[in-house]
Amino acid sequence: MARTHDHPGEQAAQDPIRLLAIRDTPLSVDEIFRAVGDDAAGGIALFVGTVRNHDSGQDVGALGYSCHPSAQDELRRVAEKVVADFPVRALAAVHRVGELAVGDLAVVVAVSCPHRAEAFDACRKLIDDLKHEVPIWKHQRFSDGTEEWVGAC
């Protein structure tokens, strides 16, 4: 998607990648939302992934995320690709690792762009590519005693 700068306020930000992290502490939607604020953005799209109490017809009793040491670098690569492909004003993505409870935030991503359609498209690309390309794995333990590992890539 070509970038246009029809108005001086549309000039590219210094670094649109404002926040990237993999954390073992609770995530904050407010922090991510603030990170992508930009006066030239007409739209902000934000996605929040939460831990649900079931998967594939089974009750989830416990869940944990772990990641490969390269995960932070891969997250940056994914973010840079989104910034290259969309007119991103600001971008933020944070994924949680460690043990999580039902209802906890597992991942929060946000993108601001000049227009809403671009923000939606960029945000969807960001979360989809994060889930497919960043080496973060989910370990689900079901109420019946079974368990499974779900790979992100």
Coordinates of C-alpha atoms in Angstrom, one line a residue:
M1 CA 0.0 0.0 0.0
A2 CA 1.5 3.3 -1.0
R3 CA 2.0 6.0 1.5
T4 CA 0.8 9.5 0.7
H5 CA 1.7 12.7 2.5
D6 CA -0.9 15.1 1.2
H7 CA -0.8 17.1 4.4
P8 CA 2.2 18.0 6.6
G9 CA 0.6 16.2 9.5
E10 CA 0.8 13.0 7.6
Q11 CA 4.6 13.0 7.5
A12 CA 6.0 9.7 8.8
A13 CA 6.6 9.3 12.5
Q14 CA 10.2 8.9 13.7
D15 CA 9.7 5.2 14.5
P16 CA 6.2 3.9 14.3
I17 CA 7.1 0.8 16.3
R18 CA 6.4 2.2 19.8
L19 CA 6.2 -0.9 22.0
L20 CA 7.1 -4.6 21.4
A21 CA 7.5 -6.9 24.4
I22 CA 7.1 -10.5 25.6
R23 CA 6.3 -10.3 29.3
D24 CA 5.7 -12.6 32.3
T25 CA 3.5 -9.9 34.0
P26 CA -0.1 -8.9 33.4
L27 CA -0.8 -6.9 30.2
S28 CA -2.5 -3.5 30.1
V29 CA -4.9 -2.5 27.3
D30 CA -4.5 1.1 28.4
E31 CA -0.7 0.9 28.0
I32 CA -1.0 -0.4 24.5
F33 CA -3.7 2.1 23.5
R34 CA -1.5 5.0 24.8
A35 CA 1.5 3.7 22.9
V36 CA -0.2 4.0 19.6
G37 CA -1.6 7.5 20.1
D38 CA -0.7 9.8 17.2
D39 CA -2.3 13.2 16.2
A40 CA -2.2 12.2 12.5
A41 CA -4.1 9.0 13.0
G42 CA -7.8 8.9 12.2
G43 CA -8.2 5.3 13.3
I44 CA -6.8 3.0 16.0
A45 CA -7.5 -0.8 15.9
L46 CA -6.8 -2.8 18.9
F47 CA -7.0 -6.6 19.4
V48 CA -7.1 -8.3 22.8
G49 CA -6.6 -12.1 23.1
T50 CA -7.8 -13.6 26.3
V51 CA -7.6 -17.0 27.9
R52 CA -10.9 -18.9 27.4
N53 CA -12.3 -21.7 29.5
H54 CA -12.5 -24.2 26.7
D55 CA -10.9 -25.4 23.5
S56 CA -11.9 -28.0 20.9
G57 CA -14.9 -29.1 23.1
Q58 CA -12.8 -29.6 26.2
D59 CA -12.7 -27.6 29.5
V60 CA -9.4 -25.8 30.0
G61 CA -8.2 -26.1 33.6
A62 CA -4.8 -24.4 33.2
L63 CA -2.7 -22.7 30.5
G64 CA 0.8 -21.5 30.1
Y65 CA 2.8 -19.8 27.3
S66 CA 6.5 -20.2 26.6
C67 CA 8.7 -18.8 23.9
H68 CA 11.9 -19.4 22.1
P69 CA 14.8 -17.0 22.8
S70 CA 14.4 -15.6 19.3
A71 CA 10.7 -14.6 19.9
Q72 CA 11.5 -10.9 20.5
D73 CA 13.5 -10.6 17.3
E74 CA 10.7 -12.4 15.3
L75 CA 8.1 -10.1 16.8
R76 CA 10.2 -7.1 15.6
R77 CA 10.5 -8.6 12.1
V78 CA 6.7 -9.1 12.0
A79 CA 6.1 -5.5 13.2
E80 CA 8.5 -4.1 10.6
K81 CA 6.7 -5.9 7.8
V82 CA 3.4 -4.5 8.9
V83 CA 4.9 -1.0 9.0
A84 CA 6.3 -1.5 5.5
D85 CA 3.0 -2.7 4.0
F86 CA 0.6 -0.3 5.6
P87 CA 0.5 3.5 6.4
V88 CA 1.2 2.9 10.1
R89 CA 1.5 5.9 12.4
A90 CA 2.2 3.8 15.5
L91 CA 2.2 0.1 16.4
A92 CA 2.4 -1.9 19.6
A93 CA 2.3 -5.6 20.4
V94 CA 2.8 -7.4 23.7
H95 CA 2.4 -11.1 24.4
R96 CA 2.4 -12.7 27.8
V97 CA 4.3 -15.8 28.8
G98 CA 4.1 -18.0 32.0
E99 CA 1.0 -19.4 33.7
L100 CA -2.3 -17.6 32.9
A101 CA -5.8 -18.0 34.3
V102 CA -9.1 -18.0 32.4
G103 CA -9.9 -14.4 31.6
D104 CA -6.2 -13.2 31.6
L105 CA -4.9 -11.2 28.7
A106 CA -2.6 -13.3 26.6
V107 CA -1.8 -10.8 23.8
V108 CA -2.6 -7.2 23.0
V109 CA -1.8 -5.5 19.7
A110 CA -2.7 -2.1 18.3
V111 CA -2.1 -0.1 15.2
S112 CA -2.9 3.5 14.4
C113 CA -3.2 4.7 10.8
P114 CA -4.6 7.7 9.0
H115 CA -7.9 5.9 8.3
R116 CA -9.9 3.2 10.0
A117 CA -9.9 0.6 7.1
E118 CA -6.1 0.8 7.1
A119 CA -5.9 0.4 10.9
F120 CA -8.2 -2.7 10.8
D121 CA -6.2 -4.3 8.0
A122 CA -2.9 -3.6 9.6
C123 CA -4.0 -4.8 13.0
R124 CA -5.4 -8.0 11.6
K125 CA -2.1 -8.6 9.7
L126 CA -0.1 -7.9 12.9
I127 CA -2.0 -10.4 15.1
D128 CA -2.3 -13.1 12.3
D129 CA 1.5 -12.9 11.5
L130 CA 2.4 -12.8 15.2
K131 CA 0.4 -16.0 15.9
H132 CA 1.8 -17.8 12.8
E133 CA 5.5 -16.6 12.8
V134 CA 6.6 -15.7 16.3
P135 CA 7.8 -18.8 18.3
I136 CA 5.4 -18.7 21.2
W137 CA 3.8 -22.0 22.3
K138 CA 0.6 -22.6 24.4
H139 CA 0.5 -25.5 26.8
Q140 CA -3.1 -26.3 27.6
R141 CA -4.1 -28.6 30.5
F142 CA -7.6 -29.8 30.3
S143 CA -10.0 -30.7 33.2
D144 CA -10.0 -34.4 32.3
G145 CA -6.2 -34.6 32.9
T146 CA -5.1 -34.5 29.2
E147 CA -2.9 -31.8 27.8
E148 CA -1.7 -30.4 24.5
W149 CA 1.0 -28.0 23.2
V150 CA -0.2 -25.6 20.5
G151 CA 2.6 -24.1 18.4
A152 CA 2.4 -20.6 17.1
C153 CA 4.6 -21.4 14.2

